Amino acid sequence: MTRLALIEREKKRAKLVQKYSAKRDALFAIIEDSSKSDEEKFEARLALQKLPRNAAPIRKRNRCALTGRPRGTFRKFGIARNKLRELSLKGDIPGVVKASW
């Protein structure tokens, strides 16, 4: 089981990403716009650097919703591989069956 502090940190990062996503998108649009002057692009880049570091979506980590495990997480289900196996063998996940050939 993962420490609760790590899980809470990820929740905090997710909130920050959502809070600043519109502002980040607007600043990136200014930076990518070829009609803007170099000074405007520079100001947008400085404003982007002043945003919190954890507001970047790349810093989010996918974790298992049940155990908090950071690795081996399936995006479709939001749970780790070992929990996915357990639940699918029990029949708790509809549509998932054990492969046999």
PDB file of C-alpha atoms in Angstrom:
ATOM      1  CA  MET A   1       0.000   0.000   0.000  1.00  0.00           C
ATOM      2  CA  THR A   2       1.323   3.399  -0.925  1.00  0.00           C
ATOM      3  CA  ARG A   3       1.781   6.060   1.690  1.00  0.00           C
ATOM      4  CA  LEU A   4      -1.188   8.381   1.928  1.00  0.00           C
ATOM      5  CA  ALA A   5       1.031  11.450   1.578  1.00  0.00           C
ATOM      6  CA  LEU A   6       1.994  10.409  -1.956  1.00  0.00           C
ATOM      7  CA  ILE A   7      -1.620   9.837  -2.946  1.00  0.00           C
ATOM      8  CA  GLU A   8      -2.651  13.209  -1.507  1.00  0.00           C
ATOM      9  CA  ARG A   9       0.213  14.913  -3.340  1.00  0.00           C
ATOM     10  CA  GLU A  10      -1.075  13.515  -6.622  1.00  0.00           C
ATOM     11  CA  LYS A  11      -4.578  14.770  -5.853  1.00  0.00           C
ATOM     12  CA  LYS A  12      -3.151  18.226  -5.149  1.00  0.00           C
ATOM     13  CA  ARG A  13      -1.253  18.163  -8.455  1.00  0.00           C
ATOM     14  CA  ALA A  14      -4.401  17.159 -10.325  1.00  0.00           C
ATOM     15  CA  LYS A  15      -6.251  20.147  -8.840  1.00  0.00           C
ATOM     16  CA  LEU A  16      -3.435  22.513  -9.830  1.00  0.00           C
ATOM     17  CA  VAL A  17      -3.331  21.158 -13.372  1.00  0.00           C
ATOM     18  CA  GLN A  18      -7.058  21.689 -13.750  1.00  0.00           C
ATOM     19  CA  LYS A  19      -6.903  25.168 -12.188  1.00  0.00           C
ATOM     20  CA  TYR A  20      -4.185  26.476 -14.507  1.00  0.00           C
ATOM     21  CA  SER A  21      -5.011  24.548 -17.690  1.00  0.00           C
ATOM     22  CA  ALA A  22      -6.896  27.417 -19.380  1.00  0.00           C
ATOM     23  CA  LYS A  23      -4.152  29.916 -18.550  1.00  0.00           C
ATOM     24  CA  ARG A  24      -1.426  27.551 -19.814  1.00  0.00           C
ATOM     25  CA  ASP A  25      -3.333  26.947 -23.048  1.00  0.00           C
ATOM     26  CA  ALA A  26      -3.740  30.688 -23.611  1.00  0.00           C
ATOM     27  CA  LEU A  27      -0.036  31.325 -23.032  1.00  0.00           C
ATOM     28  CA  PHE A  28       0.963  28.486 -25.357  1.00  0.00           C
ATOM     29  CA  ALA A  29      -1.365  29.889 -28.012  1.00  0.00           C
ATOM     30  CA  ILE A  30       0.420  33.255 -27.779  1.00  0.00           C
ATOM     31  CA  ILE A  31       3.823  31.575 -28.004  1.00  0.00           C
ATOM     32  CA  GLU A  32       2.847  29.523 -31.063  1.00  0.00           C
ATOM     33  CA  ASP A  33       1.088  32.394 -32.860  1.00  0.00           C
ATOM     34  CA  SER A  34       3.312  33.646 -35.676  1.00  0.00           C
ATOM     35  CA  SER A  35       1.486  36.985 -35.912  1.00  0.00           C
ATOM     36  CA  LYS A  36       2.584  37.989 -32.388  1.00  0.00           C
ATOM     37  CA  SER A  37       5.726  40.019 -31.873  1.00  0.00           C
ATOM     38  CA  ASP A  38       8.827  38.660 -30.222  1.00  0.00           C
ATOM     39  CA  GLU A  39       8.204  40.836 -27.154  1.00  0.00           C
ATOM     40  CA  GLU A  40       4.699  39.402 -26.686  1.00  0.00           C
ATOM     41  CA  LYS A  41       6.021  35.876 -27.039  1.00  0.00           C
ATOM     42  CA  PHE A  42       8.768  36.617 -24.540  1.00  0.00           C
ATOM     43  CA  GLU A  43       6.253  38.025 -22.035  1.00  0.00           C
ATOM     44  CA  ALA A  44       4.059  34.936 -22.474  1.00  0.00           C
ATOM     45  CA  ARG A  45       7.050  32.685 -21.886  1.00  0.00           C
ATOM     46  CA  LEU A  46       7.934  34.581 -18.698  1.00  0.00           C
ATOM     47  CA  ALA A  47       4.327  34.325 -17.493  1.00  0.00           C
ATOM     48  CA  LEU A  48       4.391  30.605 -18.220  1.00  0.00           C
ATOM     49  CA  GLN A  49       7.545  30.207 -16.142  1.00  0.00           C
ATOM     50  CA  LYS A  50       5.894  31.996 -13.205  1.00  0.00           C
ATOM     51  CA  LEU A  51       3.109  29.401 -12.999  1.00  0.00           C
ATOM     52  CA  PRO A  52       3.538  26.722 -10.330  1.00  0.00           C
ATOM     53  CA  ARG A  53       5.721  23.836 -11.396  1.00  0.00           C
ATOM     54  CA  ASN A  54       3.102  21.276 -10.382  1.00  0.00           C
ATOM     55  CA  ALA A  55       0.569  22.936 -12.702  1.00  0.00           C
ATOM     56  CA  ALA A  56       2.223  21.200 -15.655  1.00  0.00           C
ATOM     57  CA  PRO A  57       0.236  18.131 -16.727  1.00  0.00           C
ATOM     58  CA  ILE A  58       3.425  16.178 -17.380  1.00  0.00           C
ATOM     59  CA  ARG A  59       4.088  16.053 -13.635  1.00  0.00           C
ATOM     60  CA  LYS A  60       0.924  14.084 -12.915  1.00  0.00           C
ATOM     61  CA  ARG A  61       1.417  10.409 -12.188  1.00  0.00           C
ATOM     62  CA  ASN A  62      -1.198   7.775 -12.950  1.00  0.00           C
ATOM     63  CA  ARG A  63      -1.883   5.752  -9.811  1.00  0.00           C
ATOM     64  CA  CYS A  64      -4.096   2.808  -9.006  1.00  0.00           C
ATOM     65  CA  ALA A  65      -7.426   3.952  -7.583  1.00  0.00           C
ATOM     66  CA  LEU A  66      -7.475   1.057  -5.109  1.00  0.00           C
ATOM     67  CA  THR A  67      -3.902   0.729  -3.884  1.00  0.00           C
ATOM     68  CA  GLY A  68      -2.092   3.863  -5.073  1.00  0.00           C
ATOM     69  CA  ARG A  69       0.498   1.812  -6.971  1.00  0.00           C
ATOM     70  CA  PRO A  70       2.334   4.133  -9.412  1.00  0.00           C
ATOM     71  CA  ARG A  71       3.434   1.545 -11.971  1.00  0.00           C
ATOM     72  CA  GLY A  72       1.556  -0.908 -14.119  1.00  0.00           C
ATOM     73  CA  THR A  73      -1.655   1.115 -14.148  1.00  0.00           C
ATOM     74  CA  PHE A  74      -4.156   0.528 -16.936  1.00  0.00           C
ATOM     75  CA  ARG A  75      -5.620   3.827 -18.143  1.00  0.00           C
ATOM     76  CA  LYS A  76      -8.902   2.296 -19.244  1.00  0.00           C
ATOM     77  CA  PHE A  77      -9.677   0.951 -15.779  1.00  0.00           C
ATOM     78  CA  GLY A  78      -7.596   3.233 -13.550  1.00  0.00           C
ATOM     79  CA  ILE A  79      -6.285   0.313 -11.516  1.00  0.00           C
ATOM     80  CA  ALA A  80      -2.984  -1.540 -11.335  1.00  0.00           C
ATOM     81  CA  ARG A  81      -2.313  -4.742 -13.244  1.00  0.00           C
ATOM     82  CA  ASN A  82      -2.421  -7.021 -10.207  1.00  0.00           C
ATOM     83  CA  LYS A  83      -5.751  -5.619  -8.972  1.00  0.00           C
ATOM     84  CA  LEU A  84      -7.106  -5.795 -12.513  1.00  0.00           C
ATOM     85  CA  ARG A  85      -6.210  -9.486 -12.611  1.00  0.00           C
ATOM     86  CA  GLU A  86      -7.808 -10.154  -9.222  1.00  0.00           C
ATOM     87  CA  LEU A  87     -11.037  -8.360 -10.043  1.00  0.00           C
ATOM     88  CA  SER A  88     -11.336  -9.822 -13.530  1.00  0.00           C
ATOM     89  CA  LEU A  89     -10.828 -13.382 -12.261  1.00  0.00           C
ATOM     90  CA  LYS A  90     -13.587 -12.798  -9.705  1.00  0.00           C
ATOM     91  CA  GLY A  91     -15.817 -11.461 -12.471  1.00  0.00           C
ATOM     92  CA  ASP A  92     -16.181  -7.985 -10.958  1.00  0.00           C
ATOM     93  CA  ILE A  93     -15.200  -6.187 -14.174  1.00  0.00           C
ATOM     94  CA  PRO A  94     -17.843  -6.675 -16.867  1.00  0.00           C
ATOM     95  CA  GLY A  95     -16.614  -7.673 -20.298  1.00  0.00           C
ATOM     96  CA  VAL A  96     -13.161  -8.785 -19.163  1.00  0.00           C
ATOM     97  CA  VAL A  97     -12.452 -12.482 -19.524  1.00  0.00           C
ATOM     98  CA  LYS A  98      -9.346 -14.574 -19.157  1.00  0.00           C
ATOM     99  CA  ALA A  99      -7.701 -15.251 -22.497  1.00  0.00           C
ATOM    100  CA  SER A 100      -7.526 -18.851 -23.650  1.00  0.00           C
ATOM    101  CA  TRP A 101      -6.466 -20.281 -26.988  1.00  0.00           C
TER     102      TRP A 101
END
